[in-house]
Every structure is written in C-alpha cells, then in structure tokens.
Coordinates of C-alpha atoms in Angstrom, one line a residue:
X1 CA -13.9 12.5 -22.1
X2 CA -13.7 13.3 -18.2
X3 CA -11.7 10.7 -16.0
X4 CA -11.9 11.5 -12.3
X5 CA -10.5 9.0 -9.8
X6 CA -11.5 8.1 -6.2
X7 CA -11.1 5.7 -4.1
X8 CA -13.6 2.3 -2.7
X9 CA -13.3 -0.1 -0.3
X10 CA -14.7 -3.1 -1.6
X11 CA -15.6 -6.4 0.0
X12 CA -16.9 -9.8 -1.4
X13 CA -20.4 -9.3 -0.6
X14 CA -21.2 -5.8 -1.3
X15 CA -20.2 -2.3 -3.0
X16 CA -20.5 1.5 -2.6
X17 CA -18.6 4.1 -3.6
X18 CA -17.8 8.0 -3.3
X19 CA -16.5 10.2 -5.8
X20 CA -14.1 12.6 -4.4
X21 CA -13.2 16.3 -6.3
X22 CA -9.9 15.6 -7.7
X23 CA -7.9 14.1 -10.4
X24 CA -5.1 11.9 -9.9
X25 CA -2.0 10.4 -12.7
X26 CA -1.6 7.2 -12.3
X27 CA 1.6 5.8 -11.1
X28 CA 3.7 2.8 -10.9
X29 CA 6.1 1.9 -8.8
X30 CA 9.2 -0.1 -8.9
X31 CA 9.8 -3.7 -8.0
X32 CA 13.4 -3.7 -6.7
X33 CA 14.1 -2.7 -3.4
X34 CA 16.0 0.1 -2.6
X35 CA 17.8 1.8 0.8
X36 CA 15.9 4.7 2.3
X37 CA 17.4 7.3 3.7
X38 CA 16.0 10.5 5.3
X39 CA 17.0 14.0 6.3
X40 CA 15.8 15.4 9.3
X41 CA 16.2 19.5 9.7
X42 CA 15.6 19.4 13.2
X43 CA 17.0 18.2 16.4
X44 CA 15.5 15.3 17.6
X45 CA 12.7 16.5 20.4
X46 CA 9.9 15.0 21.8
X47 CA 6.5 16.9 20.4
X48 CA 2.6 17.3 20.4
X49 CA 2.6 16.1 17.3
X50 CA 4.1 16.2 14.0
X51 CA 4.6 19.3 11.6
X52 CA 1.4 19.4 9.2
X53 CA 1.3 18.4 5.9
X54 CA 0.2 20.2 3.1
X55 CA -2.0 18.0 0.7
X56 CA -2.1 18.5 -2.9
X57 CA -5.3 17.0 -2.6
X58 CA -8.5 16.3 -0.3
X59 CA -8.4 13.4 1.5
X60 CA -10.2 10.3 0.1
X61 CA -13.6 9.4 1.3
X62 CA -14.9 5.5 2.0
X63 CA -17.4 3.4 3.1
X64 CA -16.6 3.1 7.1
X65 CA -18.8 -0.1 7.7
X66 CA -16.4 -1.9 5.3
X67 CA -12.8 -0.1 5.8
X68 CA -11.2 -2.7 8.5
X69 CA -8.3 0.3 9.0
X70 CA -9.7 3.2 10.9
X71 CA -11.2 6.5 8.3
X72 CA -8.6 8.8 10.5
X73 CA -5.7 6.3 9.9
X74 CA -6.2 6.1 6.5
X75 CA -7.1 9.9 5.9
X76 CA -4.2 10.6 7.1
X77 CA -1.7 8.4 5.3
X78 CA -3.2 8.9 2.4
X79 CA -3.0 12.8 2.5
X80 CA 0.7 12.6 3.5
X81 CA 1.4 9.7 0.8
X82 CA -0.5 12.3 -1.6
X83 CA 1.6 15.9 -0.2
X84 CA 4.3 18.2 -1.5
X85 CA 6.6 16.6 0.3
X86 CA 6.9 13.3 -1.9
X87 CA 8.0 12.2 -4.8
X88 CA 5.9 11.5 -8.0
X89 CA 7.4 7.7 -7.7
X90 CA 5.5 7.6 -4.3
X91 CA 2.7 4.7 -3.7
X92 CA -0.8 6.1 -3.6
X93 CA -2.9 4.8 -1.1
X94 CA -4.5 2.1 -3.3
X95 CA -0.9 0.8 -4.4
X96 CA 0.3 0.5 -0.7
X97 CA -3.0 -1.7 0.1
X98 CA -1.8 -4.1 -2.8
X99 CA 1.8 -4.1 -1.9
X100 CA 1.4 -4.4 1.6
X101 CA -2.0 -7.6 0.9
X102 CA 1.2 -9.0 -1.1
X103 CA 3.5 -8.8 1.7
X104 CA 1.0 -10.2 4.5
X105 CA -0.7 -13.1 2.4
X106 CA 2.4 -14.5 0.5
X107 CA 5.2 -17.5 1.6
X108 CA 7.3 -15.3 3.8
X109 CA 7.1 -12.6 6.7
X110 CA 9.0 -9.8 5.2
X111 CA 10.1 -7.3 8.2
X112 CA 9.3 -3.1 7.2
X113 CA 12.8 -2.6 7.1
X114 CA 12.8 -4.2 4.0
X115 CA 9.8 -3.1 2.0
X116 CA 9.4 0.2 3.4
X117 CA 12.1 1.8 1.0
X118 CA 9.7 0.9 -2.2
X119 CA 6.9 2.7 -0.8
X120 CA 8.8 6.3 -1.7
X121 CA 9.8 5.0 -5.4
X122 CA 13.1 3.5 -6.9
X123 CA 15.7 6.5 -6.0
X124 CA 17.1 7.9 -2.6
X125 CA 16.2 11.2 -3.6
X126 CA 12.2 9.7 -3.6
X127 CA 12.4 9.5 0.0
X128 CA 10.6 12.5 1.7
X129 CA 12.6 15.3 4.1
X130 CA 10.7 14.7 7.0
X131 CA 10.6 17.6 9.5
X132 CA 11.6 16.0 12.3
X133 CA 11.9 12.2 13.7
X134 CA 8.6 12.3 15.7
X135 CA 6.4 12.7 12.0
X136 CA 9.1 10.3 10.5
X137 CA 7.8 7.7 13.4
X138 CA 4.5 8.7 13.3
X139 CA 3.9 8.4 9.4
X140 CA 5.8 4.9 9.9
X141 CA 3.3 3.8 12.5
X142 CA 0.2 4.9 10.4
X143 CA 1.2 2.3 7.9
X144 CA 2.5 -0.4 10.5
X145 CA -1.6 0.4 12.0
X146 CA -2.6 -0.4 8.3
X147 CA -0.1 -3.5 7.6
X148 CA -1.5 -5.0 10.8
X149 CA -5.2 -4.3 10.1
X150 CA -4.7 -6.5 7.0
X151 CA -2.8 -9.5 8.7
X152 CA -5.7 -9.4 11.3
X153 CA -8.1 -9.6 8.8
X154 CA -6.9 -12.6 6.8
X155 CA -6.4 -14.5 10.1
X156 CA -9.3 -14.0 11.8
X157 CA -12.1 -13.5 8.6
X158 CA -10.4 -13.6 5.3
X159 CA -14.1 -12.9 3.4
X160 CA -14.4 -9.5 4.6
X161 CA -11.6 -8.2 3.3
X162 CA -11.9 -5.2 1.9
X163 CA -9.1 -4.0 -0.5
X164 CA -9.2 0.1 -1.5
X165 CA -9.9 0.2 -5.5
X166 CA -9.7 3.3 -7.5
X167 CA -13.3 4.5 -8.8
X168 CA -13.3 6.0 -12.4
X169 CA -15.8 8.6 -13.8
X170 CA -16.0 8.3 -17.7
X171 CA -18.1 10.9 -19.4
X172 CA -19.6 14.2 -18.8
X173 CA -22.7 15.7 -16.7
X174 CA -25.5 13.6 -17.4
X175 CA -23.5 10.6 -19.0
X176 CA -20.9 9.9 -17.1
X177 CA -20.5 7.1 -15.1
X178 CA -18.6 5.8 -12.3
X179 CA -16.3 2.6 -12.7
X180 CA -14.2 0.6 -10.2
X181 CA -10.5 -0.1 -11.2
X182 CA -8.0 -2.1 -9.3
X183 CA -5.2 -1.2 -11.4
X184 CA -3.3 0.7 -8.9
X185 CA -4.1 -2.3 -6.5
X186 CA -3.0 -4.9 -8.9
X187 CA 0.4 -2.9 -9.4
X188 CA 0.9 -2.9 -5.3
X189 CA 0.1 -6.6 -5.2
X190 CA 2.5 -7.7 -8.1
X191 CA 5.3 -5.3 -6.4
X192 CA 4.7 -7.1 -3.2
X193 CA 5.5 -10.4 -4.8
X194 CA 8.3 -8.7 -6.3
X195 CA 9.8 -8.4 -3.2
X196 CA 9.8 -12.6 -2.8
X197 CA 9.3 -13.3 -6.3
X198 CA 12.0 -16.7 -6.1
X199 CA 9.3 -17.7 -2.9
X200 CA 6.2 -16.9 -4.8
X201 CA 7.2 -19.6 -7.6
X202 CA 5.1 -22.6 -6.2
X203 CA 2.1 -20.8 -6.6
X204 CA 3.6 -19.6 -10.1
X205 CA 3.1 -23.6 -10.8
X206 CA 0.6 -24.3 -9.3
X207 CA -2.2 -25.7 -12.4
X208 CA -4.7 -22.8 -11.0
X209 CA -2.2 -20.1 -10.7
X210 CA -3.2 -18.6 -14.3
X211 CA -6.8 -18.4 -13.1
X212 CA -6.1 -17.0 -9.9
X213 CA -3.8 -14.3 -10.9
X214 CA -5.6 -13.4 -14.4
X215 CA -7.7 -10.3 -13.4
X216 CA -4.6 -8.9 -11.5
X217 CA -2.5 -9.5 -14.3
X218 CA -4.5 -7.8 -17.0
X219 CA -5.1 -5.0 -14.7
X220 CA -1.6 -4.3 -13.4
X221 CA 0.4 -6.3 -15.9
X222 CA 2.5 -5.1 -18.6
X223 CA 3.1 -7.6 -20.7
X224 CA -0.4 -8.0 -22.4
X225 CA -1.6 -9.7 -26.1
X226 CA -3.4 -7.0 -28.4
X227 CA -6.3 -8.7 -27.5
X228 CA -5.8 -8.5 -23.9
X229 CA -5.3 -4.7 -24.4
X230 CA -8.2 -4.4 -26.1
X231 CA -10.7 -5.9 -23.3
X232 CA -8.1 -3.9 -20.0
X233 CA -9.3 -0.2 -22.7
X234 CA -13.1 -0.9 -21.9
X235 CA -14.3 0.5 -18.5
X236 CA -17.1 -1.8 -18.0
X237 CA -14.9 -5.0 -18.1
X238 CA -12.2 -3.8 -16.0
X239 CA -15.1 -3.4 -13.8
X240 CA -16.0 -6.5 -13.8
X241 CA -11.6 -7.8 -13.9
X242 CA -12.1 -5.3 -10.5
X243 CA -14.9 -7.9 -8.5
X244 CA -13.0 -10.8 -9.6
X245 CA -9.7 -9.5 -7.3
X246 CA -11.0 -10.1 -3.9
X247 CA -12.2 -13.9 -5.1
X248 CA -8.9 -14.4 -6.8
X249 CA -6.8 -12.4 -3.5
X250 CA -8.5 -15.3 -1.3
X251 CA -7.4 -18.5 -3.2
X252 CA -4.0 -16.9 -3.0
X253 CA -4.3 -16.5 0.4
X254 CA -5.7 -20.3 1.0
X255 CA -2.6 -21.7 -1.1
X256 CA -0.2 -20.4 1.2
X257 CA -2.1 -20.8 4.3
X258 CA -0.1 -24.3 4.8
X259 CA 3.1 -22.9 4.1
X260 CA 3.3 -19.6 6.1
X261 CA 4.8 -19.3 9.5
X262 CA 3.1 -19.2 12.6
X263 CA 0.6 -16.5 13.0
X264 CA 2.4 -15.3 16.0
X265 CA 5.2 -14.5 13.8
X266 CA 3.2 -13.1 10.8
X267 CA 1.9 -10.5 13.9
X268 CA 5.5 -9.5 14.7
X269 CA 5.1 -6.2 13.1
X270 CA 2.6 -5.2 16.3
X271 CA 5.8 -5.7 18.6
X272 CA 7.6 -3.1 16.5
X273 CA 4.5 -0.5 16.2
X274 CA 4.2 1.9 19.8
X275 CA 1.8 4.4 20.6
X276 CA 4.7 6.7 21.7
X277 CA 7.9 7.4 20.0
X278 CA 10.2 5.3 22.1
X279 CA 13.2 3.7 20.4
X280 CA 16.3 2.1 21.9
X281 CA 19.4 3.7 20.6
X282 CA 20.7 0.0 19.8
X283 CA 17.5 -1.3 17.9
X284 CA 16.7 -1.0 14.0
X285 CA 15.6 2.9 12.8
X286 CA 11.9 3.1 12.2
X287 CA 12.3 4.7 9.2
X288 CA 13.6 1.8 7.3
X289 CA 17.4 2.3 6.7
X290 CA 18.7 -0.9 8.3
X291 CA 21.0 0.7 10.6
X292 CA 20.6 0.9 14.2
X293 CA 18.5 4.0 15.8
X294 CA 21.9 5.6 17.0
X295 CA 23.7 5.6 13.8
X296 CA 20.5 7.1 11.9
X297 CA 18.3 9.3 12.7
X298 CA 19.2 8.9 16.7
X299 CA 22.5 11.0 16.3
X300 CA 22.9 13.9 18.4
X301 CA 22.6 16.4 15.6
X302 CA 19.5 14.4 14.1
X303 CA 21.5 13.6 10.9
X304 CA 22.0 10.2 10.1
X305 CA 25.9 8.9 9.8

C-alpha cells in the first residue's frame, strides 16, 4: 500500500486538493515549552537577503483562492520548516497551522517569545544554526506574517477559515485514492492548548466541550479506546473526522470570544513583525530566547552570552 502526503487548505464551504511528489513521516511534537537558543556563524551584517535553504523536499502546492496567508509566505516557511537544517522534532507546516489556530483562538494572548521555542521540538539542540541573524529575523517574520493572517481571519470572518490538512494517497495506479487528514493539524492545535492548558479548562467543562473537541481528539489524540482506533485506521472516516475540524475550530473560537482580550491586544504580534530587520539593542531577541537583542544574538561577535 502506497501512502503519499500533501498538503490542502480547506474551508467550510468547499474543497480541492493537490498531490505533491513526495513522502513525508509523520511527526509529533512536544507540549512543554522549552528555551531556544541559536548559533549564528557570522557577524551580524545587514544583507540582500538570507543564505538559501536547501529543501529536502518540493515545496507544497495549495489552493490560492482559499489560502488567507500568501502562496510565497507559506512556500517558503514550509520549505525551510521542511530543510537540512532542522531537526526531525521540527513542526511541519500543517502542525504550526494547528499550534499557532490554538494560540490565536484560545483564553489568552501568548507573546512568540514563548511558543516559538516548541516549534523546533523539545531539545536545545532542535533549534536550527541559522546562518546569520538577518535569515534568523526573516524565518521569524514569515511565521509572525502567518500568526497574524490567522488572528485577522477569526476577527474579521471566522467561516472562511481555511486550516492546511494533510492529503493522503492510499493505493496504487489506478486504485488509489486521495484522502484528507488533519492529524498533523489536530497535534498543533492540542500543543497550542498545551501551552495554556490550566486556561483552557472552562471549555474543558463546558457540557459541549466533548462534542467540540471529538474529531480533534481522535485524530491527534493519544489516548484512544480499541474501538476508537479502529474507526481513526480507516481512511474514509478520518476523512470525514477531517471536515468536521473547521465546524468544531469555530464553536471553540465562539466560546472564548467573551473571554479574550481586546482585539487590539490579540493584534500585538503586528507591532513586533517589521518589513526590515531593525531591532533595538534593549528590546526582546526575535528569535525567541527571552533575553534582550544585545545579550543574544546582538553581541558584537554575533554569539549570544
């Protein structure tokens, strides 16, 4: 049996998808945050642009009319999410879309200091070796673009969202046939709440909560009955476990709609993102550390402290 894996972005209304020429593990990342730190080889200069990335595979195709993130953006995180450079533990792109939904629908505004370090996986030594602190920035701002695509959607038209599933071929040649799968997504969105999980409880308790949450669970959820296991093994029905996310994504979103902060502060993540690589000495690093620019990757010899 041939499994090949792709990528969709899916919306409430409609569907397409495109099968891309690779095959890709899946992976799960951890729920515990974790510092990230990063070594840059190079002084810190100002550049064209960052060193290039060699892909270990093709970038992902979509459906542009119902990606709300930009084909280039995304293209390009997800081949450098998907390089040499990173670590097996790494988020794929579908993950990161789950974990960062999490983060922008749930009871608190998390800054990217601290989820950023889960994105690379549960170890210091998961975090890449950037060349230099302009791609460090500039891989940083591709996801802040992406983060704040999603908040803008959920506040201005929550029913377009359009989440990035996998898409599985099962079968050869003339019988095979393509199936979406939010696993990886699910896994993201459950790591997200992971990150608040204490926060999340009133929605834990809430009498629809089980309802809500039950095709993300069986999807991304370990803890599963026999029988459970035995409906998740069938492609077909995690298919249909698939369309019943982005239904199940907006009651979430509509139960914490009363308690979340102000949208201005939800947005504060567009204050931090810039279209150059300006960053005072005195303000937090970019690449998620927690110390200040000068004591990380600001120092003179471009090695942090």
């Amino acid at each position: 049996m041939l499994a090949k894996h792709g990528r969709i972005a899916f919306a409430t209304t409609s569907r397409q998808s495109s099968r891309l020429p690779f095959t890709q593990s899946s992976r799960r990342a951890p729920r515990a945050a974790v510092e990230c730190r990063f070594s840059i080889f190079r002084r810190m200069a100002r550049a064209a642009g960052s060193t290039p990335i060699q892909p270990r595979r093709p970038p992902a195709a979509r459906c542009p009319a119902m990606t709300h993130t930009d084909d280039k953006t995304l293209d390009e995180l997800d081949q450098f999410l998907m390089s040499d450079i990173m670590s097996e533990n790494t988020m794929t792109i579908e993950m990161l879309d789950g974990y960062l939904t999490a983060i922008a629908i749930g009871p608190a505004t998390i800054a990217p200091t601290e989820w950023l370090a889960d994105v690379w996986g549960p170890s210091e030594d998961d975090a890449p070796d950037f060349e230099s602190y302009e791609q460090a920035e500039h891989v940083f701002n591709l996801m802040m673009r992406h983060y704040n695509a999603i908040l803008q959607t959920f506040d201005k038209d929550p029913s377009s969202i359009a989440p990035l599933f996998s898409v599985n071929e099962v079968g050869e040649d003339d019988d095979a046939h393509e199936y979406i799968d939010a696993e990886a997504w699910a896994n993201g969105f459950f790591q997200g709440m992971g990150l608040r999980w204490d926060d999340w409880q009133p929605l834990l308790e809430h009498p629809e909560a089980d309802a809500w949450l039950r095709p993300l669970r069986l999807l991304g959820g370990d803890e599963l009955s026999d029988e459970e296991r035995e409906l998740v093994a069938v492609p077909a029905e995690r298919e249909k476990l698939s369309e019943q996310v982005p239904p199940s994504v907006l009651k979430i979103h509509e139960f914490w709609l009363p308690h979340r902060a102000p949208t201005q502060a939800r947005l504060l993540a567009q204050t931090i993102q810039r279209d150059t690589p300006k960053v005072g000495r005195n303000d937090p690093c970019p690449c998620g550390s927690g110390k200040k620019h000068k004591k990380c990757c600001g120092t003179d010899d471009g090695q942090p402290d």
